[in-house]
Amino acid sequence: MESLRQSKIARLLQKELAEIFQKESKNLFNGKIVTVTVVRITPDLNLARVYLSIFPLKENEEFG
């Protein structure tokens, strides 16, 4: 179970990373939509795992 501190830091990281990906997605991902779905942090706050979802803008575009 996550501590309150882990939860707060995870939410902050998720928010900040989402803003960065929103600003830089055009350059980094060729305009694809990037969503930060989950952030999990170890109890010692030493490691964070960030899970992303990447979606193409057009329905007929395939992942490449």
Coordinates of C-alpha atoms in Angstrom, one line a residue:
M1 CA 0.0 0.0 0.0
E2 CA 1.3 3.4 -0.9
S3 CA 2.0 6.0 1.8
L4 CA 0.5 9.5 1.6
R5 CA 3.9 10.9 0.7
Q6 CA 4.3 8.4 -2.2
S7 CA 0.8 9.3 -3.5
K8 CA 1.4 13.0 -3.4
I9 CA 4.7 12.7 -5.2
A10 CA 3.3 10.4 -7.8
R11 CA 0.4 12.8 -8.5
L12 CA 2.9 15.7 -8.8
L13 CA 5.1 13.7 -11.2
Q14 CA 2.1 12.7 -13.3
K15 CA 1.0 16.3 -13.6
E16 CA 4.4 17.7 -14.4
L17 CA 5.2 14.9 -16.9
A18 CA 1.8 15.4 -18.6
E19 CA 2.6 19.1 -19.1
I20 CA 6.0 18.3 -20.5
F21 CA 4.7 15.7 -22.9
Q22 CA 1.9 18.0 -24.0
K23 CA 4.3 20.8 -24.9
E24 CA 6.9 18.5 -26.5
S25 CA 4.8 15.8 -28.1
K26 CA 4.9 17.5 -31.5
N27 CA 8.7 17.2 -31.5
L28 CA 9.2 14.0 -29.6
F29 CA 6.3 11.9 -30.9
N30 CA 5.4 13.5 -34.2
G31 CA 2.2 15.0 -32.8
K32 CA 0.8 11.8 -31.3
I33 CA -1.3 12.1 -28.1
V34 CA 0.7 11.1 -25.1
T35 CA -1.1 10.4 -21.7
V36 CA 0.7 9.7 -18.4
T37 CA -1.6 6.9 -17.1
V38 CA 0.1 5.8 -13.9
V39 CA 3.1 6.7 -11.8
R40 CA 4.3 4.3 -9.1
I41 CA 7.0 5.2 -6.7
T42 CA 9.0 2.8 -4.5
P43 CA 8.7 3.3 -0.7
D44 CA 12.2 4.8 -0.4
L45 CA 11.3 7.3 -3.2
N46 CA 14.3 6.1 -5.1
L47 CA 12.6 4.9 -8.2
A48 CA 9.5 6.0 -10.1
R49 CA 7.9 3.9 -12.9
V50 CA 5.9 6.0 -15.3
Y51 CA 3.3 4.3 -17.6
L52 CA 2.3 6.1 -20.8
S53 CA -0.4 5.6 -23.4
I54 CA 0.4 6.9 -26.9
F55 CA -2.3 7.3 -29.5
P56 CA -2.1 8.4 -33.1
L57 CA -4.1 11.5 -34.1
K58 CA -5.7 9.9 -37.1
E59 CA -7.9 6.8 -36.8
N60 CA -6.3 5.1 -39.8
E61 CA -2.7 5.8 -38.7
E62 CA -0.9 2.8 -37.4
F63 CA 1.8 2.7 -34.7
G64 CA 5.2 2.8 -36.3

